[in-house]
Short mmCIF file of C-alpha atoms in Angstrom, two decimals:
data_model
loop_
_atom_site.label_atom_id
_atom_site.label_comp_id
_atom_site.label_asym_id
_atom_site.label_seq_id
_atom_site.Cartn_x
_atom_site.Cartn_y
_atom_site.Cartn_z
CA MET S 1 0.18 0.13 0.29
CA THR S 2 1.96 3.10 -1.50
CA ARG S 3 1.81 5.99 1.07
CA TYR S 4 2.69 9.84 0.41
CA ALA S 5 3.87 12.69 2.28
CA VAL S 6 4.39 16.20 1.79
CA TYR S 7 7.54 17.08 3.29
CA ALA S 8 10.15 20.38 3.94
CA LEU S 9 13.74 19.18 2.85
CA PRO S 10 16.11 21.99 3.16
CA GLY S 11 18.83 22.21 0.23
CA ALA S 12 16.22 19.67 -2.26
CA LEU S 13 16.84 21.84 -5.21
CA GLY S 14 20.61 21.92 -5.06
CA ALA S 15 22.96 24.36 -6.21
CA SER S 16 20.10 25.93 -7.33
CA ASP S 17 19.05 26.28 -3.78
CA ALA S 18 20.29 28.56 -0.98
CA ALA S 19 24.37 28.29 0.51
CA GLU S 20 22.85 27.58 4.20
CA ALA S 21 19.57 25.02 3.34
CA VAL S 22 22.11 23.05 1.18
CA ARG S 23 24.72 23.09 3.71
CA LEU S 24 22.12 22.44 6.64
CA ARG S 25 20.89 19.64 4.32
CA ASP S 26 24.67 17.84 4.14
CA VAL S 27 25.45 18.58 7.84
CA ALA S 28 21.86 16.53 8.52
CA GLU S 29 22.92 14.01 6.33
CA ALA S 30 26.20 13.13 7.78
CA TRP S 31 24.34 13.13 10.96
CA LEU S 32 21.87 10.71 10.04
CA ALA S 33 25.27 8.28 8.53
CA ARG S 34 26.86 8.42 11.75
CA GLU S 35 27.54 4.98 12.97
CA GLU S 36 27.81 5.70 16.62
CA PHE S 37 23.86 6.12 16.66
CA ARG S 38 22.79 4.30 13.97
CA ASP S 39 20.75 2.24 16.48
CA LEU S 40 18.76 5.82 17.27
CA THR S 41 17.92 6.95 13.82
CA VAL S 42 16.19 3.50 12.43
CA ASP S 43 13.10 5.32 11.89
CA ALA S 44 14.70 8.87 11.03
CA ARG S 45 16.52 7.28 8.50
CA ARG S 46 13.68 5.25 6.34
CA TYR S 47 11.89 8.21 6.75
CA GLY S 48 14.29 10.86 5.47
CA LEU S 49 15.54 13.53 5.97
CA HIS S 50 12.06 16.07 6.36
CA GLY S 51 10.28 18.56 8.11
CA THR S 52 6.43 17.27 7.97
CA LEU S 53 3.53 19.73 6.27
CA ARG S 54 1.47 16.88 5.51
CA ALA S 55 2.21 13.84 7.32
CA PRO S 56 2.21 10.49 5.10
CA PHE S 57 -1.64 9.27 3.30
CA ARG S 58 -3.01 6.78 1.11
CA LEU S 59 -4.79 7.97 -2.02
CA ALA S 60 -8.06 8.51 -2.07
CA PRO S 61 -10.17 6.25 -4.15
CA GLY S 62 -10.29 8.14 -7.72
CA ARG S 63 -6.87 9.89 -7.40
CA THR S 64 -3.73 9.15 -9.19
CA PRO S 65 -0.26 10.20 -8.25
CA ASP S 66 -0.06 12.06 -11.25
CA GLU S 67 -2.43 14.32 -9.97
CA LEU S 68 -1.13 14.60 -6.49
CA GLU S 69 2.48 15.81 -8.53
CA ALA S 70 0.59 18.27 -10.69
CA ALA S 71 -1.73 19.57 -7.70
CA ALA S 72 2.22 19.88 -6.00
CA ARG S 73 3.48 21.68 -9.24
CA ALA S 74 0.47 23.65 -8.32
CA PHE S 75 0.59 24.44 -5.03
CA ALA S 76 4.24 25.27 -4.87
CA ALA S 77 3.56 27.78 -7.99
CA ARG S 78 1.82 30.36 -5.75
CA ARG S 79 3.68 30.47 -2.92
CA ALA S 80 7.12 32.68 -1.96
CA ALA S 81 10.17 31.06 -0.09
CA VAL S 82 9.55 30.92 3.71
CA VAL S 83 12.53 31.33 6.49
CA ILE S 84 13.06 27.95 9.03
CA ARG S 85 14.75 31.03 11.56
CA SER S 86 17.51 29.95 13.21
CA PRO S 87 16.98 26.15 13.45
CA ARG S 88 18.90 23.88 16.79
CA PRO S 89 19.01 20.67 17.97
CA ARG S 90 16.44 20.62 20.26
CA ARG S 91 14.12 17.25 22.25
CA VAL S 92 11.28 17.33 20.98
CA ALA S 93 9.10 14.68 23.52
CA ASP S 94 11.71 11.27 23.68
CA PHE S 95 13.84 12.12 20.48
CA ARG S 96 15.44 14.99 18.88
CA ALA S 97 15.10 16.91 15.98
CA LEU S 98 15.88 20.28 14.18
CA VAL S 99 13.46 22.81 15.69
CA PRO S 100 13.06 26.91 14.61
CA ASP S 101 14.85 29.63 17.65
CA GLY S 102 12.28 32.36 16.23
CA ASP S 103 8.93 33.72 14.92
CA HIS S 104 7.31 30.10 12.51
CA GLY S 105 4.19 31.64 11.58
CA ASP S 106 5.23 31.28 7.77
CA ILE S 107 5.80 27.69 7.70
CA ASP S 108 3.27 27.22 10.49
CA ALA S 109 0.95 29.23 7.66
CA LEU S 110 2.11 26.81 4.87
CA ALA S 111 1.76 23.71 6.15
CA ALA S 112 -1.87 24.88 7.26
CA ASP S 113 -2.72 25.68 3.74
CA ILE S 114 -1.25 22.32 2.74
CA MET S 115 -3.16 20.44 5.35
CA ARG S 116 -6.43 22.46 3.50
CA ASP S 117 -5.12 22.17 0.56
CA PHE S 118 -4.08 18.73 -0.24
CA ASP S 119 -6.39 16.62 1.91
CA ARG S 120 -8.61 16.12 -1.11
CA PHE S 121 -6.09 13.47 -2.35
CA ARG S 122 -6.20 11.72 1.41
CA ALA S 123 -7.87 8.38 1.85
CA ALA S 124 -9.40 8.02 5.27
CA PRO S 125 -7.62 5.63 7.80
CA ASN S 126 -8.31 2.24 7.78
CA VAL S 127 -8.76 0.50 10.49
CA GLN S 128 -5.19 -0.76 11.33
CA GLU S 129 -4.41 3.10 11.25
CA VAL S 130 -6.82 4.25 13.41
CA ARG S 131 -5.67 1.26 15.89
CA ARG S 132 -1.93 2.11 15.76
CA ARG S 133 -3.04 5.82 16.12
CA ARG S 134 -4.95 4.95 19.30
CA PRO S 135 -7.12 8.39 19.34
CA GLU S 136 -8.86 8.01 22.28
CA THR S 137 -5.42 8.26 23.84
CA LEU S 138 -4.87 11.63 22.68
CA PRO S 139 -6.35 14.89 24.50
CA PRO S 140 -9.24 15.61 23.17
CA ARG S 141 -8.28 18.54 20.79
CA GLN S 142 -5.98 16.07 19.06
CA ARG S 143 -8.72 13.73 18.93
CA GLU S 144 -10.49 15.89 16.94
CA LEU S 145 -8.33 17.17 14.60
CA TYR S 146 -7.25 13.66 13.79
CA ALA S 147 -10.98 12.63 13.33
CA ARG S 148 -11.12 15.46 10.76
CA TRP S 149 -7.57 15.91 9.30
CA GLY S 150 -6.36 12.16 9.48
CA TYR S 151 -2.99 13.48 11.86
CA PRO S 152 -4.00 14.82 15.03
CA PHE S 153 -0.62 17.51 15.33
CA VAL S 154 -2.39 19.88 12.32
CA PHE S 155 -3.12 23.52 12.71
CA ASP S 156 -2.81 24.77 16.15
CA GLU S 157 -1.03 21.51 17.58
CA PHE S 158 1.69 21.49 14.97
CA ARG S 159 5.46 21.83 15.95
CA PHE S 160 7.79 22.43 13.02
CA HIS S 161 10.51 19.84 13.25
CA ILE S 162 13.17 18.03 11.83
CA THR S 163 13.44 14.31 12.91
CA LEU S 164 17.34 13.91 13.92
CA THR S 165 16.42 10.79 15.82
CA ASP S 166 14.57 7.55 17.58
CA PRO S 167 13.19 8.12 21.02
CA VAL S 168 16.50 8.46 22.94
CA PRO S 169 16.86 6.81 26.16
CA ALA S 170 17.02 8.23 29.14
CA GLU S 171 20.75 7.20 29.55
CA ARG S 172 22.39 7.63 26.73
CA GLU S 173 20.46 11.93 26.45
CA THR S 174 23.70 13.42 28.08
CA ALA S 175 25.88 11.72 25.01
CA VAL S 176 23.29 12.51 22.56
CA ASP S 177 22.66 16.00 23.30
CA ALA S 178 26.60 17.08 23.48
CA ALA S 179 26.75 15.13 20.07
CA LEU S 180 24.42 16.69 18.32
CA ASP S 181 25.46 20.36 19.81
CA ALA S 182 28.74 19.71 17.99
CA HIS S 183 28.27 18.43 14.98
CA PHE S 184 25.49 20.89 14.48
CA ASP S 185 28.09 23.64 16.08
CA GLY S 186 29.24 25.43 12.55
CA VAL S 187 24.87 25.64 11.22
CA ALA S 188 23.02 25.91 14.63
CA GLY S 189 21.18 29.36 14.42
CA VAL S 190 21.56 29.97 10.63
CA ASP S 191 18.31 30.65 9.70
CA VAL S 192 17.21 28.53 6.39
CA PRO S 193 15.43 29.50 3.11
CA LEU S 194 13.12 26.84 2.50
CA ARG S 195 12.23 27.49 -2.03
CA SER S 196 10.15 24.54 -1.92
CA ILE S 197 8.42 21.18 -1.58
CA ALA S 198 9.23 17.87 -2.08
CA LEU S 199 6.74 15.04 -2.80
CA PHE S 200 7.98 11.69 -0.91
CA VAL S 201 6.81 7.76 -1.49
CA GLU S 202 6.96 4.80 0.60
CA PRO S 203 6.52 2.14 -1.48
CA ARG S 204 5.05 -0.19 0.21
CA PRO S 205 4.97 -0.89 4.15
CA GLY S 206 7.99 -0.84 5.62
CA ALA S 207 9.77 0.93 3.02
CA ARG S 208 12.02 3.69 2.97
CA PHE S 209 11.37 7.39 1.92
CA GLU S 210 12.31 8.40 -1.15
CA VAL S 211 11.94 11.84 -2.66
CA HIS S 212 9.12 11.51 -5.26
CA SER S 213 9.41 15.09 -6.74
CA VAL S 214 10.58 18.53 -5.63
CA HIS S 215 8.07 21.66 -6.64
CA PRO S 216 10.03 25.19 -6.25
CA PHE S 217 8.46 28.08 -5.28
CA GLY S 218 7.16 30.33 -7.46
CA ASP S 219 9.67 32.85 -6.83
CA ALA S 220 12.81 30.41 -6.26
CA PRO S 221 15.06 30.88 -9.12
CA ALA S 222 15.78 28.54 -11.85
CA ALA S 223 17.10 25.27 -11.06
CA GLY S 224 20.82 24.77 -12.32
CA GLY S 225 23.44 22.48 -12.37
CA GLY S 226 24.65 20.42 -9.46
CA ARG S 227 22.93 17.66 -7.27
CA SER S 228 18.93 17.62 -6.86
CA ALA S 229 17.00 16.11 -4.37
CA THR S 230 15.87 13.34 -7.37
CA GLY S 231 19.49 12.56 -7.73
CA ARG S 232 20.16 12.23 -4.16
CA GLU S 233 20.41 9.15 -2.51
CA GLN S 234 19.18 9.61 0.81
CA PRO S 235 21.84 8.57 3.78
CA GLY S 236 21.13 4.88 4.77
#
C-alpha cells in the first residue's frame, strides 16, 4: 500500500538552492549516517531527512499519483519562499530534532495551507491505521483534529521540526545531546530559506521513503547544475 507525504527538505533544489539550506542538509544527512548512533536513527533514516508539512497518507479512491504531483506543482508555483528561523537541535518529546528558534508563523501557515489543499487526496484511515494511532488516548483537541484531518498534530497543534533521532533512552541523553550540539555547531542558529516542497513516497509498508519530486516555489531561482533532491540517495 503506497503512501505519500509532503515534506520540507532544505537544499532540495541542489546548486540553485540557498547555500544555508544546502549546508544544513549536508550536515543533517551526515548526522543520520553516523555509525555510533545508527541504532537511534532507524526510523529517522527510513522516513528520510524532512520536516513534515503533510504527514504520510494513502491516496483516496479515484486519485492518481500524477494528479497529486500536478497539484503539488501548482501549489508551489503560487507560493513564495519561507524561512526556517535559526534551527537548533532540541528535545521534542523523547526524540531530538532541529526546531526553529524564532518566529515560525510563515512555516506554520504553509503547513496549514498544505493540509487544507491536499486533504482531497487523502484516503480515510483504515482500521489498522486507527488502531495504531489509538485516538482514544489523545487529548480532546488532537482527537478532534485526527477525526477531521487524519493526523492530530496540525494547525494549532503543529510544531515544525526536522527529525534527527528516534526515541533516546534516558541513559544516553547526555551523550546524544552533546554529540548533536557539536555536530551542528557550524549551522545551528543560521536562518535557512525553504524554496520548495517535496513529495516523498513509501512504495510499500516498511520501505524507506524516497524523494518522488521536488516543486520550487514561484519565486525560487531557476534550477541549475549540481545535485538535486531527485538525484541524491537518502542516508542509509
